[in-house]
Amino acid sequence: MKIHHLRNATFVIESGTHFILIDPMLSEKGTLPPFAYFRHKCRRNPIVSLPDNAHEIIGKATHCIITHSQKLGIELLTHTDHFDPPGRDFLRKNNIPVACRQQDSSYMKKKGINVQTAVNYWQTEQFLDGEITAIPALHGHSWMHTFMANGVGFFISLPNEPSIYISGDTVFTNDVERALTEFKPDIAVVAAGSASLDLGGPILMPLEEIITFIRTAPNKVIANHLEALNHCPTTRSQLKQELEKYGLLSKTFIPNDGETITIDVN
């Protein structure tokens, strides 16, 4: 299995002839509004361009998984850092089959997306030649997760491949811990940007929760959702320093945009 990290939460899982696109944010640099105006430097998003190899890799996509996309079906509340207009247009134009959470299925179909698999919390469905399970994700502590609307993470198990848990946009919860300890993924992907908006607390894991996630994970971890959006203050170098402090750096991949990671079966 190969993991092609592209930008933010967008990456491609290469498994044999399958190329699974995750959370497509394909917008050009600076074409989306800021997600925070006061707490963090006010910059339009994404704050970086896609890497040079992105379109070649994305063009191979055979399937897509979207962890979350919308709230109340309102266009202005679309989570464009995971499903933006260019991502939507790409999926629609190429009729890419999509797996998503059940709550997003109707919204996606109205947008002309080919939803083939819609999964409820802790439900397992057939996916390709294996299985996919939806893991609850809590998009912030306290009242923030209600405002943000929660998505899911996904645990994916394919024949003769490493299993993978994609946390999605979440803080550390009992459900996240359960996914790590019960499913024992060969690779876990954590959204590590420590995002916050102008009001309220963190909407992704702060650094101390990222450390807990990596400690709890039974095997290797990939940290993404970094250095691409104006409301995600944690940098790769800051994360590396923290991981070195706790002896966890050797357990963690922190890929640069455009980097490919090869994961072997244990």
PDB file of C-alpha atoms in Angstrom:
ATOM      1  CA  MET A   1       0.000   0.000   0.000  1.00  0.00           C
ATOM      2  CA  LYS A   2       1.137   3.513  -0.790  1.00  0.00           C
ATOM      3  CA  ILE A   3      -0.135   6.717   0.781  1.00  0.00           C
ATOM      4  CA  HIS A   4       0.224   9.743  -1.487  1.00  0.00           C
ATOM      5  CA  HIS A   5      -0.122  12.796   0.768  1.00  0.00           C
ATOM      6  CA  LEU A   6      -1.200  15.821  -1.248  1.00  0.00           C
ATOM      7  CA  ARG A   7      -2.328  18.696   1.001  1.00  0.00           C
ATOM      8  CA  ASN A   8      -4.213  19.166   4.257  1.00  0.00           C
ATOM      9  CA  ALA A   9      -6.513  16.118   4.662  1.00  0.00           C
ATOM     10  CA  THR A  10      -6.386  15.206   0.978  1.00  0.00           C
ATOM     11  CA  PHE A  11      -4.448  12.062   0.142  1.00  0.00           C
ATOM     12  CA  VAL A  12      -4.697   8.989  -2.060  1.00  0.00           C
ATOM     13  CA  ILE A  13      -4.475   5.371  -0.910  1.00  0.00           C
ATOM     14  CA  GLU A  14      -2.936   3.218  -3.639  1.00  0.00           C
ATOM     15  CA  SER A  15      -3.855  -0.450  -3.257  1.00  0.00           C
ATOM     16  CA  GLY A  16      -3.197  -2.607  -6.302  1.00  0.00           C
ATOM     17  CA  THR A  17      -5.296  -1.169  -9.116  1.00  0.00           C
ATOM     18  CA  HIS A  18      -7.360   0.953  -6.711  1.00  0.00           C
ATOM     19  CA  PHE A  19      -6.608   4.622  -6.063  1.00  0.00           C
ATOM     20  CA  ILE A  20      -8.816   5.883  -3.228  1.00  0.00           C
ATOM     21  CA  LEU A  21      -9.046   9.670  -2.992  1.00  0.00           C
ATOM     22  CA  ILE A  22      -9.663  10.964   0.532  1.00  0.00           C
ATOM     23  CA  ASP A  23     -11.389  14.298   1.293  1.00  0.00           C
ATOM     24  CA  PRO A  24     -10.737  16.182  -1.952  1.00  0.00           C
ATOM     25  CA  MET A  25      -9.939  19.856  -1.406  1.00  0.00           C
ATOM     26  CA  LEU A  26      -8.639  20.754  -4.864  1.00  0.00           C
ATOM     27  CA  SER A  27      -9.013  24.549  -4.817  1.00  0.00           C
ATOM     28  CA  GLU A  28      -6.259  26.822  -6.028  1.00  0.00           C
ATOM     29  CA  LYS A  29      -4.288  28.683  -3.380  1.00  0.00           C
ATOM     30  CA  GLY A  30      -6.218  31.619  -1.903  1.00  0.00           C
ATOM     31  CA  THR A  31      -9.568  30.935  -3.603  1.00  0.00           C
ATOM     32  CA  LEU A  32     -11.489  30.116  -0.396  1.00  0.00           C
ATOM     33  CA  PRO A  33     -12.234  32.554   2.457  1.00  0.00           C
ATOM     34  CA  PRO A  34     -10.368  32.530   5.786  1.00  0.00           C
ATOM     35  CA  PHE A  35     -11.716  30.144   8.416  1.00  0.00           C
ATOM     36  CA  ALA A  36     -10.612  32.510  11.204  1.00  0.00           C
ATOM     37  CA  TYR A  37     -10.263  36.287  11.063  1.00  0.00           C
ATOM     38  CA  PHE A  38      -8.985  37.356  14.486  1.00  0.00           C
ATOM     39  CA  ARG A  39      -7.521  34.441  16.455  1.00  0.00           C
ATOM     40  CA  HIS A  40      -5.165  33.460  13.635  1.00  0.00           C
ATOM     41  CA  LYS A  41      -3.546  35.417  10.829  1.00  0.00           C
ATOM     42  CA  CYS A  42      -6.292  36.341   8.376  1.00  0.00           C
ATOM     43  CA  ARG A  43      -5.331  34.649   5.117  1.00  0.00           C
ATOM     44  CA  ARG A  44      -7.426  33.195   2.336  1.00  0.00           C
ATOM     45  CA  ASN A  45      -7.401  29.430   1.989  1.00  0.00           C
ATOM     46  CA  PRO A  46      -5.780  27.189   1.044  1.00  0.00           C
ATOM     47  CA  ILE A  47      -2.606  28.985   2.092  1.00  0.00           C
ATOM     48  CA  VAL A  48      -0.471  26.722  -0.133  1.00  0.00           C
ATOM     49  CA  SER A  49      -0.895  25.302  -3.623  1.00  0.00           C
ATOM     50  CA  LEU A  50      -1.307  21.631  -4.413  1.00  0.00           C
ATOM     51  CA  PRO A  51       2.046  19.923  -5.074  1.00  0.00           C
ATOM     52  CA  ASP A  52       3.240  19.501  -8.639  1.00  0.00           C
ATOM     53  CA  ASN A  53       2.377  15.789  -8.738  1.00  0.00           C
ATOM     54  CA  ALA A  54      -1.165  16.216  -7.376  1.00  0.00           C
ATOM     55  CA  HIS A  55      -3.148  16.225 -10.599  1.00  0.00           C
ATOM     56  CA  GLU A  56      -1.335  13.171 -11.970  1.00  0.00           C
ATOM     57  CA  ILE A  57      -2.142  11.213  -8.793  1.00  0.00           C
ATOM     58  CA  ILE A  58      -5.709  12.513  -8.453  1.00  0.00           C
ATOM     59  CA  GLY A  59      -6.328  11.671 -12.100  1.00  0.00           C
ATOM     60  CA  LYS A  60      -5.827   7.984 -11.249  1.00  0.00           C
ATOM     61  CA  ALA A  61      -8.626   8.006  -8.650  1.00  0.00           C
ATOM     62  CA  THR A  62     -10.978   5.033  -8.887  1.00  0.00           C
ATOM     63  CA  HIS A  63     -12.897   5.627  -5.631  1.00  0.00           C
ATOM     64  CA  CYS A  64     -13.339   8.361  -3.044  1.00  0.00           C
ATOM     65  CA  ILE A  65     -13.989   8.543   0.698  1.00  0.00           C
ATOM     66  CA  ILE A  66     -15.334  11.717   2.323  1.00  0.00           C
ATOM     67  CA  THR A  67     -15.269  11.966   6.116  1.00  0.00           C
ATOM     68  CA  HIS A  68     -17.635  14.949   6.310  1.00  0.00           C
ATOM     69  CA  SER A  69     -18.944  17.629   4.016  1.00  0.00           C
ATOM     70  CA  GLN A  70     -21.855  19.741   5.240  1.00  0.00           C
ATOM     71  CA  LYS A  71     -24.168  21.021   7.944  1.00  0.00           C
ATOM     72  CA  LEU A  72     -27.940  21.231   7.475  1.00  0.00           C
ATOM     73  CA  GLY A  73     -27.459  21.064   3.708  1.00  0.00           C
ATOM     74  CA  ILE A  74     -26.530  24.768   3.661  1.00  0.00           C
ATOM     75  CA  GLU A  75     -23.990  25.669   0.974  1.00  0.00           C
ATOM     76  CA  LEU A  76     -22.250  28.299   3.115  1.00  0.00           C
ATOM     77  CA  LEU A  77     -21.668  25.689   5.834  1.00  0.00           C
ATOM     78  CA  THR A  78     -19.946  23.175   3.556  1.00  0.00           C
ATOM     79  CA  HIS A  79     -16.655  21.935   5.014  1.00  0.00           C
ATOM     80  CA  THR A  80     -14.665  23.033   1.997  1.00  0.00           C
ATOM     81  CA  ASP A  81     -11.374  21.852   3.485  1.00  0.00           C
ATOM     82  CA  HIS A  82     -12.637  18.301   2.845  1.00  0.00           C
ATOM     83  CA  PHE A  83     -15.083  18.689  -0.046  1.00  0.00           C
ATOM     84  CA  ASP A  84     -14.768  21.872  -2.089  1.00  0.00           C
ATOM     85  CA  PRO A  85     -16.308  22.894  -5.437  1.00  0.00           C
ATOM     86  CA  PRO A  86     -13.359  21.695  -7.557  1.00  0.00           C
ATOM     87  CA  GLY A  87     -13.384  18.405  -5.630  1.00  0.00           C
ATOM     88  CA  ARG A  88     -17.117  18.063  -6.188  1.00  0.00           C
ATOM     89  CA  ASP A  89     -16.742  18.843  -9.897  1.00  0.00           C
ATOM     90  CA  PHE A  90     -13.948  16.280 -10.279  1.00  0.00           C
ATOM     91  CA  LEU A  91     -16.008  13.538  -8.641  1.00  0.00           C
ATOM     92  CA  ARG A  92     -19.079  14.410 -10.682  1.00  0.00           C
ATOM     93  CA  LYS A  93     -17.283  14.718 -14.013  1.00  0.00           C
ATOM     94  CA  ASN A  94     -15.551  11.359 -13.594  1.00  0.00           C
ATOM     95  CA  ASN A  95     -18.481   9.615 -11.875  1.00  0.00           C
ATOM     96  CA  ILE A  96     -16.168   8.437  -9.093  1.00  0.00           C
ATOM     97  CA  PRO A  97     -17.951   6.104  -6.628  1.00  0.00           C
ATOM     98  CA  VAL A  98     -17.983   7.651  -3.151  1.00  0.00           C
ATOM     99  CA  ALA A  99     -18.203   6.292   0.386  1.00  0.00           C
ATOM    100  CA  CYS A 100     -19.403   8.726   3.057  1.00  0.00           C
ATOM    101  CA  ARG A 101     -21.333   8.921   6.303  1.00  0.00           C
ATOM    102  CA  GLN A 102     -25.060   8.259   6.080  1.00  0.00           C
ATOM    103  CA  GLN A 103     -25.914  11.824   7.147  1.00  0.00           C
ATOM    104  CA  ASP A 104     -24.095  13.264   4.117  1.00  0.00           C
ATOM    105  CA  SER A 105     -25.523  10.871   1.551  1.00  0.00           C
ATOM    106  CA  SER A 106     -28.600  12.877   0.491  1.00  0.00           C
ATOM    107  CA  TYR A 107     -26.614  16.122   0.287  1.00  0.00           C
ATOM    108  CA  MET A 108     -23.983  14.453  -1.878  1.00  0.00           C
ATOM    109  CA  LYS A 109     -26.522  12.901  -4.206  1.00  0.00           C
ATOM    110  CA  LYS A 110     -28.205  16.279  -4.685  1.00  0.00           C
ATOM    111  CA  LYS A 111     -24.811  17.566  -5.810  1.00  0.00           C
ATOM    112  CA  GLY A 112     -24.653  14.857  -8.451  1.00  0.00           C
ATOM    113  CA  ILE A 113     -22.175  12.687  -6.567  1.00  0.00           C
ATOM    114  CA  ASN A 114     -22.200   8.930  -7.161  1.00  0.00           C
ATOM    115  CA  VAL A 115     -22.648   7.746  -3.567  1.00  0.00           C
ATOM    116  CA  GLN A 116     -22.249   3.970  -3.515  1.00  0.00           C
ATOM    117  CA  THR A 117     -21.623   3.412   0.196  1.00  0.00           C
ATOM    118  CA  ALA A 118     -23.235   5.338   3.073  1.00  0.00           C
ATOM    119  CA  VAL A 119     -22.277   4.210   6.563  1.00  0.00           C
ATOM    120  CA  ASN A 120     -23.682   4.930  10.038  1.00  0.00           C
ATOM    121  CA  TYR A 121     -21.606   5.071  13.228  1.00  0.00           C
ATOM    122  CA  TRP A 122     -19.969   1.715  14.005  1.00  0.00           C
ATOM    123  CA  GLN A 123     -21.623   0.166  10.971  1.00  0.00           C
ATOM    124  CA  THR A 124     -19.484  -1.993   8.678  1.00  0.00           C
ATOM    125  CA  GLU A 125     -20.118  -2.227   4.942  1.00  0.00           C
ATOM    126  CA  GLN A 126     -18.406  -3.978   2.065  1.00  0.00           C
ATOM    127  CA  PHE A 127     -15.856  -1.726   0.376  1.00  0.00           C
ATOM    128  CA  LEU A 128     -13.954  -2.885  -2.705  1.00  0.00           C
ATOM    129  CA  ASP A 129     -12.802  -6.408  -1.762  1.00  0.00           C
ATOM    130  CA  GLY A 130     -12.779  -5.613   1.950  1.00  0.00           C
ATOM    131  CA  GLU A 131     -14.696  -3.646   4.547  1.00  0.00           C
ATOM    132  CA  ILE A 132     -15.161  -0.102   5.799  1.00  0.00           C
ATOM    133  CA  THR A 133     -16.410   0.897   9.261  1.00  0.00           C
ATOM    134  CA  ALA A 134     -17.533   4.392  10.286  1.00  0.00           C
ATOM    135  CA  ILE A 135     -16.042   5.650  13.568  1.00  0.00           C
ATOM    136  CA  PRO A 136     -17.735   8.599  15.333  1.00  0.00           C
ATOM    137  CA  ALA A 137     -15.776  11.852  15.098  1.00  0.00           C
ATOM    138  CA  LEU A 138     -16.346  14.780  17.473  1.00  0.00           C
ATOM    139  CA  HIS A 139     -15.487  18.030  15.688  1.00  0.00           C
ATOM    140  CA  GLY A 140     -14.619  20.035  18.814  1.00  0.00           C
ATOM    141  CA  HIS A 141     -15.071  20.093  22.569  1.00  0.00           C
ATOM    142  CA  SER A 142     -18.084  21.519  24.429  1.00  0.00           C
ATOM    143  CA  TRP A 143     -20.617  23.350  22.241  1.00  0.00           C
ATOM    144  CA  MET A 144     -18.233  23.641  19.294  1.00  0.00           C
ATOM    145  CA  HIS A 145     -18.971  20.177  17.913  1.00  0.00           C
ATOM    146  CA  THR A 146     -22.679  21.060  17.647  1.00  0.00           C
ATOM    147  CA  PHE A 147     -21.830  24.221  15.745  1.00  0.00           C
ATOM    148  CA  MET A 148     -19.340  22.440  13.484  1.00  0.00           C
ATOM    149  CA  ALA A 149     -21.454  19.330  12.781  1.00  0.00           C
ATOM    150  CA  ASN A 150     -19.723  16.035  13.341  1.00  0.00           C
ATOM    151  CA  GLY A 151     -18.348  13.751  10.686  1.00  0.00           C
ATOM    152  CA  VAL A 152     -16.819  10.312  10.899  1.00  0.00           C
ATOM    153  CA  GLY A 153     -13.527   8.559  10.760  1.00  0.00           C
ATOM    154  CA  PHE A 154     -13.160   5.352   8.779  1.00  0.00           C
ATOM    155  CA  PHE A 155     -11.431   2.046   9.455  1.00  0.00           C
ATOM    156  CA  ILE A 156     -10.611   0.309   6.182  1.00  0.00           C
ATOM    157  CA  SER A 157      -9.527  -3.295   5.838  1.00  0.00           C
ATOM    158  CA  LEU A 158      -8.551  -4.650   2.419  1.00  0.00           C
ATOM    159  CA  PRO A 159      -7.208  -8.136   1.607  1.00  0.00           C
ATOM    160  CA  ASN A 160      -3.423  -8.519   1.862  1.00  0.00           C
ATOM    161  CA  GLU A 161      -3.010  -4.850   2.746  1.00  0.00           C
ATOM    162  CA  PRO A 162      -2.291  -2.960   5.968  1.00  0.00           C
ATOM    163  CA  SER A 163      -5.457  -1.824   7.720  1.00  0.00           C
ATOM    164  CA  ILE A 164      -5.884   1.929   8.051  1.00  0.00           C
ATOM    165  CA  TYR A 165      -7.855   4.174  10.395  1.00  0.00           C
ATOM    166  CA  ILE A 166      -8.520   7.712   9.181  1.00  0.00           C
ATOM    167  CA  SER A 167      -9.553   9.748  12.228  1.00  0.00           C
ATOM    168  CA  GLY A 168     -11.310  12.515  10.300  1.00  0.00           C
ATOM    169  CA  ASP A 169     -11.812  15.879  11.975  1.00  0.00           C
ATOM    170  CA  THR A 170     -12.093  15.004  15.644  1.00  0.00           C
ATOM    171  CA  VAL A 171     -10.791  15.645  19.106  1.00  0.00           C
ATOM    172  CA  PHE A 172      -9.641  12.660  21.186  1.00  0.00           C
ATOM    173  CA  THR A 173     -12.651  10.730  22.488  1.00  0.00           C
ATOM    174  CA  ASN A 174     -13.554   7.323  23.858  1.00  0.00           C
ATOM    175  CA  ASP A 175     -14.661   6.345  20.353  1.00  0.00           C
ATOM    176  CA  VAL A 176     -11.289   7.305  18.889  1.00  0.00           C
ATOM    177  CA  GLU A 177      -9.527   5.357  21.634  1.00  0.00           C
ATOM    178  CA  ARG A 178     -11.794   2.372  20.967  1.00  0.00           C
ATOM    179  CA  ALA A 179     -10.972   2.443  17.256  1.00  0.00           C
ATOM    180  CA  LEU A 180      -7.249   2.398  18.025  1.00  0.00           C
ATOM    181  CA  THR A 181      -7.357  -0.304  20.691  1.00  0.00           C
ATOM    182  CA  GLU A 182     -10.023  -2.649  19.294  1.00  0.00           C
ATOM    183  CA  PHE A 183      -9.337  -2.438  15.560  1.00  0.00           C
ATOM    184  CA  LYS A 184      -5.553  -2.147  16.032  1.00  0.00           C
ATOM    185  CA  PRO A 185      -4.930  -0.453  12.668  1.00  0.00           C
ATOM    186  CA  ASP A 186      -1.592  -0.995  10.963  1.00  0.00           C
ATOM    187  CA  ILE A 187      -1.580   2.706  10.154  1.00  0.00           C
ATOM    188  CA  ALA A 188      -3.588   5.535  11.718  1.00  0.00           C
ATOM    189  CA  VAL A 189      -4.046   8.990  10.210  1.00  0.00           C
ATOM    190  CA  VAL A 190      -4.582  11.881  12.625  1.00  0.00           C
ATOM    191  CA  ALA A 191      -5.730  15.419  11.784  1.00  0.00           C
ATOM    192  CA  ALA A 192      -2.970  17.302  13.608  1.00  0.00           C
ATOM    193  CA  GLY A 193      -3.438  20.977  12.749  1.00  0.00           C
ATOM    194  CA  SER A 194      -4.967  21.904  16.155  1.00  0.00           C
ATOM    195  CA  ALA A 195      -7.572  24.030  14.389  1.00  0.00           C
ATOM    196  CA  SER A 196      -9.706  26.619  16.144  1.00  0.00           C
ATOM    197  CA  LEU A 197     -12.084  29.343  15.012  1.00  0.00           C
ATOM    198  CA  ASP A 198     -12.433  32.883  16.324  1.00  0.00           C
ATOM    199  CA  LEU A 199     -14.773  31.698  19.083  1.00  0.00           C
ATOM    200  CA  GLY A 200     -14.774  28.624  21.281  1.00  0.00           C
ATOM    201  CA  GLY A 201     -12.208  25.945  21.935  1.00  0.00           C
ATOM    202  CA  PRO A 202     -10.277  23.659  19.602  1.00  0.00           C
ATOM    203  CA  ILE A 203     -12.144  21.874  16.824  1.00  0.00           C
ATOM    204  CA  LEU A 204      -9.307  19.394  16.274  1.00  0.00           C
ATOM    205  CA  MET A 205      -7.006  17.714  18.771  1.00  0.00           C
ATOM    206  CA  PRO A 206      -4.652  20.129  20.525  1.00  0.00           C
ATOM    207  CA  LEU A 207      -1.050  18.990  20.822  1.00  0.00           C
ATOM    208  CA  GLU A 208      -1.556  17.104  24.084  1.00  0.00           C
ATOM    209  CA  GLU A 209      -4.366  15.050  22.530  1.00  0.00           C
ATOM    210  CA  ILE A 210      -2.292  14.356  19.415  1.00  0.00           C
ATOM    211  CA  ILE A 211       0.393  12.963  21.724  1.00  0.00           C
ATOM    212  CA  THR A 212      -2.245  10.776  23.415  1.00  0.00           C
ATOM    213  CA  PHE A 213      -3.492   9.558  20.021  1.00  0.00           C
ATOM    214  CA  ILE A 214       0.004   8.588  18.883  1.00  0.00           C
ATOM    215  CA  ARG A 215       0.817   6.914  22.196  1.00  0.00           C
ATOM    216  CA  THR A 216      -2.418   4.922  22.013  1.00  0.00           C
ATOM    217  CA  ALA A 217      -2.011   3.872  18.384  1.00  0.00           C
ATOM    218  CA  PRO A 218      -0.647   0.309  18.203  1.00  0.00           C
ATOM    219  CA  ASN A 219       1.449   0.966  15.107  1.00  0.00           C
ATOM    220  CA  LYS A 220       2.596   3.805  12.866  1.00  0.00           C
ATOM    221  CA  VAL A 221       0.766   7.135  12.585  1.00  0.00           C
ATOM    222  CA  ILE A 222       0.548   9.673   9.759  1.00  0.00           C
ATOM    223  CA  ALA A 223      -0.067  13.279  10.813  1.00  0.00           C
ATOM    224  CA  ASN A 224      -1.878  15.465   8.277  1.00  0.00           C
ATOM    225  CA  HIS A 225      -4.113  18.576   8.200  1.00  0.00           C
ATOM    226  CA  LEU A 226      -0.946  20.688   8.599  1.00  0.00           C
ATOM    227  CA  GLU A 227       0.256  24.003   7.128  1.00  0.00           C
ATOM    228  CA  ALA A 228      -2.544  24.336   4.574  1.00  0.00           C
ATOM    229  CA  LEU A 229      -5.292  26.361   6.298  1.00  0.00           C
ATOM    230  CA  ASN A 230      -5.187  29.633   8.174  1.00  0.00           C
ATOM    231  CA  HIS A 231      -6.961  28.297  11.277  1.00  0.00           C
ATOM    232  CA  CYS A 232      -4.511  25.405  11.818  1.00  0.00           C
ATOM    233  CA  PRO A 233      -1.580  26.877  13.782  1.00  0.00           C
ATOM    234  CA  THR A 234       0.468  23.732  14.431  1.00  0.00           C
ATOM    235  CA  THR A 235       3.417  23.413  12.055  1.00  0.00           C
ATOM    236  CA  ARG A 236       5.357  20.338  11.053  1.00  0.00           C
ATOM    237  CA  SER A 237       8.418  21.575  12.933  1.00  0.00           C
ATOM    238  CA  GLN A 238       6.416  22.231  16.114  1.00  0.00           C
ATOM    239  CA  LEU A 239       4.885  18.778  15.944  1.00  0.00           C
ATOM    240  CA  LYS A 240       8.295  17.179  15.399  1.00  0.00           C
ATOM    241  CA  GLN A 241       9.662  18.976  18.464  1.00  0.00           C
ATOM    242  CA  GLU A 242       6.788  17.727  20.617  1.00  0.00           C
ATOM    243  CA  LEU A 243       7.145  14.183  19.354  1.00  0.00           C
ATOM    244  CA  GLU A 244      10.891  14.218  19.995  1.00  0.00           C
ATOM    245  CA  LYS A 245      10.211  15.371  23.549  1.00  0.00           C
ATOM    246  CA  TYR A 246       7.997  12.338  24.188  1.00  0.00           C
ATOM    247  CA  GLY A 247      10.020   9.822  22.174  1.00  0.00           C
ATOM    248  CA  LEU A 248       7.303   9.385  19.547  1.00  0.00           C
ATOM    249  CA  LEU A 249       8.926  10.809  16.429  1.00  0.00           C
ATOM    250  CA  SER A 250      10.105   7.420  15.130  1.00  0.00           C
ATOM    251  CA  LYS A 251       6.502   6.194  15.292  1.00  0.00           C
ATOM    252  CA  THR A 252       5.116   9.072  13.232  1.00  0.00           C
ATOM    253  CA  PHE A 253       5.210  10.112   9.601  1.00  0.00           C
ATOM    254  CA  ILE A 254       4.798  13.859   9.026  1.00  0.00           C
ATOM    255  CA  PRO A 255       4.750  13.943   5.227  1.00  0.00           C
ATOM    256  CA  ASN A 256       5.441  16.964   3.102  1.00  0.00           C
ATOM    257  CA  ASP A 257       2.891  17.827   0.444  1.00  0.00           C
ATOM    258  CA  GLY A 258       3.449  15.562  -2.536  1.00  0.00           C
ATOM    259  CA  GLU A 259       5.296  12.902  -0.519  1.00  0.00           C
ATOM    260  CA  THR A 260       4.558   9.178  -0.899  1.00  0.00           C
ATOM    261  CA  ILE A 261       4.767   6.729   2.011  1.00  0.00           C
ATOM    262  CA  THR A 262       4.957   2.973   1.459  1.00  0.00           C
ATOM    263  CA  ILE A 263       3.273   0.861   4.150  1.00  0.00           C
ATOM    264  CA  ASP A 264       4.016  -2.863   4.327  1.00  0.00           C
ATOM    265  CA  VAL A 265       1.835  -5.520   5.935  1.00  0.00           C
ATOM    266  CA  ASN A 266       3.122  -6.350   9.430  1.00  0.00           C
TER     267      ASN A 266
END
